[in-house]
């Protein structure tokens, strides 16, 4: 059967990691079933919803190639549809006006709490046949007996006793429809077949089934995803800034890595760790999603990103890193061996931002040395630096094999362990102890520049020791 799924964010915050996973699973499930994936903007909370958040969500998904098969609809523009459906439910007698004041509701709530009961509306107005007024809300006549039972593709049978679910509000006293009402109506009007969302919506599903039944709508298919947890095993919140997907783009995680990582949040299809969205469409099974919370591990994302970066051909890698180089004012046209430098450094870190940052000393002069590196290797290295500088100066053909030859001969002559010889030179060249093999690193610079940087390190030593 063709499936139609939807991702229905409320634009009250930026697109976060948990939201992307919900969108991804909806997208993949629809595509596996020759269906459609829709985005619906649930912006009925006018105070908290903004167009900026909406754009952030839609654009973020677009970067990840998760695109709605139809133009996304906005609930704030559909009040006529909700009004029409509201009239239907009023006429059917399955909803009623309630005039209970906030004070009364507060009072019964605190009384119920004192008695250790779950706070819920007591149904005072249920059979009073009240007329609509400016003080009334519209409530659903929820069945008082029996249970709301549904089959969840991940959890199996889920049961909510109806006496646990009170008569929920469908329309507020100001005439605005509530989330539950809009959601049920839109799911129907958009022919949604399958609702995939976070497990925090489990009880909402039971409530929405009651509304569907009041309208006589068919049952939908449901899957409730486990929560995404941080490493502290607590929920990753929308407000948690690092959970915003744009922060990951800014750090230089590839969209494909984010997709790969999110797919693994709660699902594992065999031992395969690295895959694309197309692999997912082929292999993902919603029934295999785990029930327990899924812990998001940043180190895992780094590992996945390293793999995805390594899989890019050089030209693709270059096009991906260019915007990050701009952030560091690195102009690759300023050097004729830029490609060699990029190639040598492309695995230096797990993110494009990190790699771009490591590329700075190859394009700009160094303005400082790493403090720890100085203490550990640079101080007391004057004689070594002077010796190697002299030997390097004498090289006629400036290339990696000749440089390697000089470095090995110097090591033997000075009788030093490799780090004691190499690290002071590395620090002189890059400011830190991290770079590709030293021969390669030096060959990426002009000989004059190497001599100049070693002189600068010697000057630093004379001023600081
Ligand atoms: N708008 C709801 C939210 O952002 C989601 C509703 C749904 O998926 O049914 O939590």
CSV table of N, CA, C and O and ligand atoms in Angstrom, one decimal, residues 6 8-10 40 42 179 183 187 195-197 201 208 238, ligand 1:
chain,number,residue,atom,x,y,z
A,6,UNK,N,4.1,12.3,7.3
A,6,UNK,CA,4.3,13.8,7.4
A,6,UNK,C,5.3,14.0,8.6
A,6,UNK,O,5.3,13.3,9.5
A,8,UNK,N,5.7,17.1,11.1
A,8,UNK,CA,4.8,18.2,11.4
A,8,UNK,C,5.4,19.1,12.6
A,8,UNK,O,4.9,19.1,13.7
A,9,UNK,N,6.5,19.8,12.3
A,9,UNK,CA,7.1,20.6,13.3
A,9,UNK,C,6.3,21.8,13.7
A,9,UNK,O,5.6,22.4,12.9
A,10,UNK,N,6.4,22.2,15.0
A,10,UNK,CA,5.9,23.5,15.4
A,10,UNK,C,7.1,24.4,15.3
A,10,UNK,O,8.2,24.1,15.9
A,40,UNK,N,4.5,19.6,7.3
A,40,UNK,CA,3.3,20.5,7.7
A,40,UNK,C,3.8,21.4,8.8
A,40,UNK,O,4.3,20.9,9.8
A,42,UNK,N,3.1,23.4,11.9
A,42,UNK,CA,2.0,23.5,13.0
A,42,UNK,C,2.3,24.7,13.8
A,42,UNK,O,2.8,24.7,14.9
A,179,UNK,N,-4.1,22.1,19.1
A,179,UNK,CA,-3.2,21.2,18.3
A,179,UNK,C,-3.8,19.9,17.9
A,179,UNK,O,-3.8,19.5,16.8
A,183,UNK,N,-4.4,18.7,14.1
A,183,UNK,CA,-3.6,17.6,13.7
A,183,UNK,C,-4.5,16.5,13.1
A,183,UNK,O,-4.2,16.0,12.0
A,187,UNK,N,-4.3,15.5,9.2
A,187,UNK,CA,-3.9,14.1,8.8
A,187,UNK,C,-4.9,13.5,7.9
A,187,UNK,O,-4.6,12.9,6.9
A,195,UNK,N,1.7,7.9,10.9
A,195,UNK,CA,2.3,8.9,11.8
A,195,UNK,C,3.5,8.4,12.5
A,195,UNK,O,3.4,7.4,13.3
A,196,UNK,N,4.6,8.9,12.2
A,196,UNK,CA,5.9,8.5,12.9
A,196,UNK,C,6.4,9.7,13.7
A,196,UNK,O,6.6,10.8,13.1
A,197,UNK,N,6.4,9.6,15.0
A,197,UNK,CA,6.8,10.8,15.8
A,197,UNK,C,7.4,10.2,17.1
A,197,UNK,O,7.4,9.0,17.4
A,201,UNK,N,4.7,11.6,22.2
A,201,UNK,CA,3.3,11.8,21.7
A,201,UNK,C,2.4,10.6,21.9
A,201,UNK,O,1.3,10.6,21.4
A,208,UNK,N,-5.9,11.5,20.1
A,208,UNK,CA,-6.3,11.8,18.7
A,208,UNK,C,-7.2,10.8,18.0
A,208,UNK,O,-8.0,11.0,17.2
A,238,UNK,N,15.2,20.8,22.9
A,238,UNK,CA,15.2,21.7,21.7
A,238,UNK,C,16.1,22.9,22.0
A,238,UNK,O,16.7,23.5,21.2
B,1,LIG,N1,3.8,19.8,16.1
B,1,LIG,C1,4.2,18.7,17.0
B,1,LIG,C2,5.5,18.9,17.6
B,1,LIG,O1,6.3,19.7,17.0
B,1,LIG,C3,4.2,17.4,16.3
B,1,LIG,C4,2.9,16.8,16.0
B,1,LIG,C5,2.9,15.5,15.4
B,1,LIG,O2,3.9,15.0,14.9
B,1,LIG,O3,1.8,15.0,15.3
B,1,LIG,O4,5.8,18.3,18.6
